[in-house]
Amino acid sequence: MQQQEKVQLKECAMQLLSKGTHSILEEESHIKDVLSRITVEMIKREWPQHWPDMLKEMEALTSQGEAQTELVMLILLRLAEDVITFQTLPTQRRRDIQHTLTQNMESIFSFMMAILHVNVEDYRKLKSSAGHELKARAHCRVAVATLNTLAGYIDWVSLVYITSGNCHLLEMLCLLLSEPDLQLEAAECLLIAISRKGKLEDRKPFMLLFDDVAIHYILSGAQSADGLAICKKSPESQAVQVVERRYIFLKRLCQVLCALGGQLCSLVGSDVEVEVPANLSKYMEAILAFTTHSSQFLKSSTLATWGSLFRHETLSKEAVVVEMAIKYLRASMTNLIKTGFPSRDDSPSCGYSRVDFDSDEDFNLFFNSFRAQQGEVVRIACRIVPLEAFQIAAEWLQYQIASPIDTGDTTSKSAEGLCSLLSPSVVQWDAMTVFMECMVAQIFKNLEEEKLPIDQSMELLQAVLNYETKDPLILSCVLTNVSALFPFVTRRQHFLPQVLYKLFKAVTFEVGQDNKAPRTRAVKNVRRHACSSIIKICRDYPQFILPCFDMFYNHVKKLFSSDASLTHMEKCSLMEALVLISNQFKDFAKQKAFLDELMASVVAEWTSEEIRHVLSDPAVFLSFVGADQVVTEQSKDTDTTGLNRGRLSFCLYAMLGVVKRARWPADLEEAKAGGFVAGYTTAGAPIYRNPCTAHFLVLLPNLLLLIRTHNSLYMPGNMARLSETFTKAHEVMDAEKNVVLGLSQHLLDIYDSPVYRTNLERMQGFFTTLYDNCFHVLGSAGQSLQQEFYTISGLAEEINRSAFFSLDHVPDHRLRPMIRVFLRQLVLSCPQEYYDSLLCPLLGPLFAYMQQRLNVKWQVINQRTSVNGEDEEEEEVCQDSQVTQEMLEEQLVRLLTREVLDLLSVSCISKKVPEPAANKEEIEEDDMMMDSVQTAAPAQPTDELTELGKCLMKHENIYMTLLTLSFTSLSWKDTTNCHRTASMVCWTLLRQVAQSMVVGGNLLPEAVTWFYTSVLRALQVHGQHEVCNSTLSQLAMLIYENLRPRYMELRAVMTQIPNISVEALDQYDHRLMDPNAQKVGDKKRKDQFKKLIAGTVGKALCQQFRKEVHIRNLPSLFKKPKPDKDVLNTETLGLAALFSPENNTL
């Protein structure tokens, strides 16, 4: 465009700004928006070089009236957004404009402050005088626009402008908090200002906001808004609704107070000497007012600030903070109670929740995380006032015990008069239990032994033990309280039998006398909870329980013989607890004799001819467990097949319990004395023997047989044997599907429903648990038996023949536990001397198989997502169930991929690179935008190979498999996996191979080219994601820089990149290859390389068809530095000459 046309266009636009709009209150907002945008687009192309007076012209416009002033504010705001926030300009133009804005910032700020001041004053004068309402509204509109523009600048300008004139800007914003029409925008500005990071010295003036006046304005603004935030829906109805603008203002004020707390914690106790504010208590009362507000969201917003205050080295010792910690703990008694579901009206929180959450599920997710954060802050507060916290917990527990049970209006569906999860008594007990757990843990850490309130805690425990209830949800809370108070029991041994009696009684808990009805999840949970509590006590205090061993054992025997209603899992949990205590015998022979007795029936059953026959033939197995029989819901599952499944489950649970828990003493001398040391390795390390080894070795053959048979169940022939009732017996269970797809189940359904609703679910549960437990046993064996497990002859072949048998037919969801629970544990606990004999023969073929299998699966997924539109139109509309099935399959492939690559990195990579942190709070916003790419990836990965990794890399077929798998996986549509593999695995493996090749041969050029192309292909797929883009670019650069000198072929790959500048590539290569070439800094080198490979980076769909806007650079504002003179060849400059005013040479 010609210069004359540009001038004409600019004048037209200025005319439009000046005279082309209606008055400020009449003109449509989209017209104002588009006018400001047109002007900003011209500024971006012409200012400052070709339009030096732009700011003066804007200032002149504001004198023409409110409409023009508002437009000028919009222009300044859009300009800041485009240049600083969104950075939608070429670098050179952006620097020019940012530099000029910064140079003129003092006048821009004064100009905006003056406009704000004048319009606020005029608005205040006119708003109450009759007949001037429109004029007042016009001034108000300008003030709002000015505050919005200020918000766009406060974010990034130098802190000096914000704090100048004794914080005049902040003072003005505080005053505006009392103006209902301006308070929200003022609060936004205040929040942005106080949230600024930067040098502590520059932030010191923020402490002025702790003055009485500022705190008073913040508090009075909050109080008036709180009163107006709720209004009645109609005069005659009692129902209320939230006024959203007032509520948002309350949120902003709460954030302002929290940001102020953040500044306080940074400044007090730092090098910048800042005193503790005199009215700290007033500030904390203000925060406490928000913590006790009805809105759950406001309560949660204050948690981080309380945590910082109570953690702070200096502030936490202040008397007012100690006093406030007690008040906070009292407030948390209310806050821990789960109320405020948006669908209900049983609490003042419900109205606010309807604004904040879309559904009860959303609220439930939020509240669970909110409660976890609260627990953390309660723990920190308990460190400051441990005894007071104990008093609060004790009073609360006694109150709950004394209160009658209130089921409320949502009772349990499964039994009369029982509570549901939302019943008032349950939510109260639940909250109190959380508080008790947090408190007890801290009191033992922070009080000396003699100050512990032992007697009082024993009174409490006695009250809990005496408390009887038939409500499963409340009994569950009671059991947690027993566990929480148990550390005190270790100081008063005579309480132990009572505690065990209470827990054993809960193991056999039933709601009514009728044991025939299916148990609900809530009842099952109580029984499981009791078993877990017993195991936990035996795990944490085995020495303390040892004197009661005989009593314990006899009680368990009695339970086993009398009560048929114990599930196999419950029986095995009690066996597990006994094994944990038996570890304290510290006598190999005695413990082995006990295990012989305990496991006698299991060994006899599992090794019997009948079971061996069942486990060795898939058809017999299916018939044995009843999967080939048609069963209707009325006829129920036949008794014998149900009992058969139980027999198998019990054996596996028992095996797992014993193998997982039986251990030798940790102390070498005790182990020697007890007969646990079988000998020593050549290096002198002891070889231990486990008392359960003999049992495990007897049980192992049939265990491997079961795994092999289980794998063969997926073969088409055996799938055909399933009856029509059980055709889906091997599919993913509904509950697990929801977990995989991230769907939440309705809260009340979980606890009221029977554990299994149908025969099919029962069969699915059986197959899933059986398969998982087989691998749990094998995974635990390596850890528990160590040498004795790894020296089993032919172990690798046995595992190959069973666990890896017929993998082609095994579905993805079944492979995950094999990898995670068995192989990962096997790798982690395997001694180095068995790497070659056991792990290499297992992992090599497995990785090769998984690479091939996953590659095929990902190709199918890619084809599915890249089907072109025409085909889609021809297809019939997919059923919802089909879409869900596809999503499930894809997610399972994704999860399996992650398990496989996790196994690869656990096997090969020892030192993990820190994952890129989220933007650290210390980094200024501005720097963050400039440096986001640099912060995403470390300069050079520091990962090393593990010993196992080195061992695997000695075998050519294995290392090629590992490299192929890791480099191929980069292009699979899973950004999490791409980032982890690119940052931690790929280069570590390739570097090792490249280094060993330098010594003993050469990596084929085709292979190197393929690896490099794989990374570029991954950039095509994932380049749109900042973090992946950064790690992949880093990986590509490492490969290119390290291997380019030896492989010319890499240059050939580079020349095929679209739009690459061959000249820039030559320059880069020259610097890389020529040892005498001038070296460039890391950052610059990275930027240059990123430009070279920019053509490979894939764009997000929303960016693919965007029309590129090209803005030309203007003549540079920055003068190029003069070339250095050769001082030796010019006149001699003595010291006197250097400092003489006449000398102009410098």
PDB file of N, CA, C and O in Angstrom, residues 1065-1094:
ATOM      1  N   LEU A1065      21.122 -24.054   7.108  1.00  0.00           N
ATOM      2  CA  LEU A1065      21.584 -25.409   7.430  1.00  0.00           C
ATOM      3  C   LEU A1065      23.100 -25.508   7.222  1.00  0.00           C
ATOM      4  O   LEU A1065      23.819 -26.078   8.056  1.00  0.00           O
ATOM      5  N   ASP A1066      23.589 -24.915   6.113  1.00  0.00           N
ATOM      6  CA  ASP A1066      25.044 -24.924   5.855  1.00  0.00           C
ATOM      7  C   ASP A1066      25.798 -24.245   6.989  1.00  0.00           C
ATOM      8  O   ASP A1066      26.826 -24.734   7.460  1.00  0.00           O
ATOM      9  N   GLN A1067      25.268 -23.096   7.408  1.00  0.00           N
ATOM     10  CA  GLN A1067      25.914 -22.351   8.503  1.00  0.00           C
ATOM     11  C   GLN A1067      25.966 -23.208   9.762  1.00  0.00           C
ATOM     12  O   GLN A1067      26.992 -23.294  10.443  1.00  0.00           O
ATOM     13  N   TYR A1068      24.825 -23.835  10.067  1.00  0.00           N
ATOM     14  CA  TYR A1068      24.726 -24.651  11.289  1.00  0.00           C
ATOM     15  C   TYR A1068      25.731 -25.804  11.208  1.00  0.00           C
ATOM     16  O   TYR A1068      26.459 -26.092  12.160  1.00  0.00           O
ATOM     17  N   ASP A1069      25.772 -26.466  10.030  1.00  0.00           N
ATOM     18  CA  ASP A1069      26.697 -27.584   9.834  1.00  0.00           C
ATOM     19  C   ASP A1069      28.154 -27.134   9.964  1.00  0.00           C
ATOM     20  O   ASP A1069      28.983 -27.827  10.545  1.00  0.00           O
ATOM     21  N   HIS A1070      28.427 -25.968   9.410  1.00  0.00           N
ATOM     22  CA  HIS A1070      29.797 -25.441   9.443  1.00  0.00           C
ATOM     23  C   HIS A1070      30.247 -25.266  10.906  1.00  0.00           C
ATOM     24  O   HIS A1070      31.338 -25.689  11.295  1.00  0.00           O
ATOM     25  N   ARG A1071      29.350 -24.661  11.703  1.00  0.00           N
ATOM     26  CA  ARG A1071      29.692 -24.453  13.127  1.00  0.00           C
ATOM     27  C   ARG A1071      29.878 -25.792  13.843  1.00  0.00           C
ATOM     28  O   ARG A1071      30.687 -25.919  14.754  1.00  0.00           O
ATOM     29  N   LEU A1072      29.102 -26.786  13.409  1.00  0.00           N
ATOM     30  CA  LEU A1072      29.126 -28.089  14.062  1.00  0.00           C
ATOM     31  C   LEU A1072      30.392 -28.871  13.688  1.00  0.00           C
ATOM     32  O   LEU A1072      31.026 -29.493  14.546  1.00  0.00           O
ATOM     33  N   MET A1073      30.768 -28.793  12.410  1.00  0.00           N
ATOM     34  CA  MET A1073      31.843 -29.652  11.900  1.00  0.00           C
ATOM     35  C   MET A1073      33.229 -29.012  12.007  1.00  0.00           C
ATOM     36  O   MET A1073      34.217 -29.711  12.129  1.00  0.00           O
ATOM     37  N   ASP A1074      33.263 -27.696  11.932  1.00  0.00           N
ATOM     38  CA  ASP A1074      34.566 -27.022  11.883  1.00  0.00           C
ATOM     39  C   ASP A1074      35.005 -26.679  13.306  1.00  0.00           C
ATOM     40  O   ASP A1074      34.384 -25.853  13.978  1.00  0.00           O
ATOM     41  N   PRO A1075      36.087 -27.318  13.770  1.00  0.00           N
ATOM     42  CA  PRO A1075      36.523 -27.063  15.161  1.00  0.00           C
ATOM     43  C   PRO A1075      36.932 -25.597  15.367  1.00  0.00           C
ATOM     44  O   PRO A1075      36.886 -25.092  16.494  1.00  0.00           O
ATOM     45  N   ASN A1076      37.317 -24.893  14.284  1.00  0.00           N
ATOM     46  CA  ASN A1076      37.772 -23.505  14.448  1.00  0.00           C
ATOM     47  C   ASN A1076      36.624 -22.495  14.335  1.00  0.00           C
ATOM     48  O   ASN A1076      36.826 -21.293  14.509  1.00  0.00           O
ATOM     49  N   ALA A1077      35.447 -22.989  13.983  1.00  0.00           N
ATOM     50  CA  ALA A1077      34.315 -22.054  13.791  1.00  0.00           C
ATOM     51  C   ALA A1077      33.936 -21.414  15.126  1.00  0.00           C
ATOM     52  O   ALA A1077      34.132 -21.998  16.198  1.00  0.00           O
ATOM     53  N   GLN A1078      33.374 -20.203  15.019  1.00  0.00           N
ATOM     54  CA  GLN A1078      32.985 -19.478  16.222  1.00  0.00           C
ATOM     55  C   GLN A1078      31.805 -20.206  16.893  1.00  0.00           C
ATOM     56  O   GLN A1078      30.830 -20.551  16.250  1.00  0.00           O
ATOM     57  N   LYS A1079      31.936 -20.470  18.195  1.00  0.00           N
ATOM     58  CA  LYS A1079      30.891 -21.213  18.900  1.00  0.00           C
ATOM     59  C   LYS A1079      29.769 -20.262  19.321  1.00  0.00           C
ATOM     60  O   LYS A1079      30.005 -19.096  19.614  1.00  0.00           O
ATOM     61  N   VAL A1080      28.549 -20.802  19.372  1.00  0.00           N
ATOM     62  CA  VAL A1080      27.372 -19.985  19.723  1.00  0.00           C
ATOM     63  C   VAL A1080      26.805 -20.497  21.040  1.00  0.00           C
ATOM     64  O   VAL A1080      26.925 -21.674  21.364  1.00  0.00           O
ATOM     65  N   GLY A1081      26.185 -19.617  21.805  1.00  0.00           N
ATOM     66  CA  GLY A1081      25.601 -20.001  23.099  1.00  0.00           C
ATOM     67  C   GLY A1081      24.491 -21.028  22.933  1.00  0.00           C
ATOM     68  O   GLY A1081      23.889 -21.145  21.868  1.00  0.00           O
ATOM     69  N   ASP A1082      24.234 -21.771  24.003  1.00  0.00           N
ATOM     70  CA  ASP A1082      23.229 -22.847  23.994  1.00  0.00           C
ATOM     71  C   ASP A1082      21.867 -22.392  23.497  1.00  0.00           C
ATOM     72  O   ASP A1082      21.259 -23.023  22.640  1.00  0.00           O
ATOM     73  N   LYS A1083      21.399 -21.289  24.062  1.00  0.00           N
ATOM     74  CA  LYS A1083      20.038 -20.825  23.752  1.00  0.00           C
ATOM     75  C   LYS A1083      19.924 -20.475  22.265  1.00  0.00           C
ATOM     76  O   LYS A1083      18.983 -20.858  21.582  1.00  0.00           O
ATOM     77  N   LYS A1084      20.957 -19.781  21.771  1.00  0.00           N
ATOM     78  CA  LYS A1084      20.929 -19.356  20.378  1.00  0.00           C
ATOM     79  C   LYS A1084      20.984 -20.570  19.450  1.00  0.00           C
ATOM     80  O   LYS A1084      20.294 -20.638  18.438  1.00  0.00           O
ATOM     81  N   ARG A1085      21.800 -21.561  19.848  1.00  0.00           N
ATOM     82  CA  ARG A1085      21.927 -22.779  19.038  1.00  0.00           C
ATOM     83  C   ARG A1085      20.582 -23.510  18.962  1.00  0.00           C
ATOM     84  O   ARG A1085      20.161 -23.976  17.913  1.00  0.00           O
ATOM     85  N   LYS A1086      19.919 -23.583  20.130  1.00  0.00           N
ATOM     86  CA  LYS A1086      18.605 -24.244  20.169  1.00  0.00           C
ATOM     87  C   LYS A1086      17.618 -23.530  19.258  1.00  0.00           C
ATOM     88  O   LYS A1086      16.872 -24.157  18.509  1.00  0.00           O
ATOM     89  N   ASP A1087      17.619 -22.191  19.347  1.00  0.00           N
ATOM     90  CA  ASP A1087      16.676 -21.406  18.528  1.00  0.00           C
ATOM     91  C   ASP A1087      16.946 -21.625  17.040  1.00  0.00           C
ATOM     92  O   ASP A1087      16.024 -21.782  16.243  1.00  0.00           O
ATOM     93  N   GLN A1088      18.240 -21.628  16.690  1.00  0.00           N
ATOM     94  CA  GLN A1088      18.597 -21.845  15.280  1.00  0.00           C
ATOM     95  C   GLN A1088      18.118 -23.214  14.809  1.00  0.00           C
ATOM     96  O   GLN A1088      17.554 -23.360  13.726  1.00  0.00           O
ATOM     97  N   PHE A1089      18.329 -24.236  15.657  1.00  0.00           N
ATOM     98  CA  PHE A1089      17.934 -25.592  15.274  1.00  0.00           C
ATOM     99  C   PHE A1089      16.416 -25.691  15.154  1.00  0.00           C
ATOM    100  O   PHE A1089      15.890 -26.326  14.243  1.00  0.00           O
ATOM    101  N   LYS A1090      15.712 -25.047  16.081  1.00  0.00           N
ATOM    102  CA  LYS A1090      14.243 -25.094  16.033  1.00  0.00           C
ATOM    103  C   LYS A1090      13.723 -24.467  14.741  1.00  0.00           C
ATOM    104  O   LYS A1090      12.744 -24.931  14.163  1.00  0.00           O
ATOM    105  N   LYS A1091      14.404 -23.406  14.291  1.00  0.00           N
ATOM    106  CA  LYS A1091      13.991 -22.768  13.028  1.00  0.00           C
ATOM    107  C   LYS A1091      14.210 -23.734  11.866  1.00  0.00           C
ATOM    108  O   LYS A1091      13.403 -23.811  10.945  1.00  0.00           O
ATOM    109  N   LEU A1092      15.330 -24.477  11.925  1.00  0.00           N
ATOM    110  CA  LEU A1092      15.637 -25.408  10.833  1.00  0.00           C
ATOM    111  C   LEU A1092      14.562 -26.483  10.702  1.00  0.00           C
ATOM    112  O   LEU A1092      14.155 -26.851   9.606  1.00  0.00           O
ATOM    113  N   ILE A1093      14.080 -27.011  11.859  1.00  0.00           N
ATOM    114  CA  ILE A1093      13.134 -28.133  11.784  1.00  0.00           C
ATOM    115  C   ILE A1093      11.677 -27.660  11.888  1.00  0.00           C
ATOM    116  O   ILE A1093      10.762 -28.474  12.014  1.00  0.00           O
ATOM    117  N   ALA A1094      11.463 -26.341  11.828  1.00  0.00           N
ATOM    118  CA  ALA A1094      10.103 -25.793  12.009  1.00  0.00           C
ATOM    119  C   ALA A1094       9.112 -26.393  11.019  1.00  0.00           C
ATOM    120  O   ALA A1094       7.933 -26.571  11.330  1.00  0.00           O
TER     121      ALA A1094
END
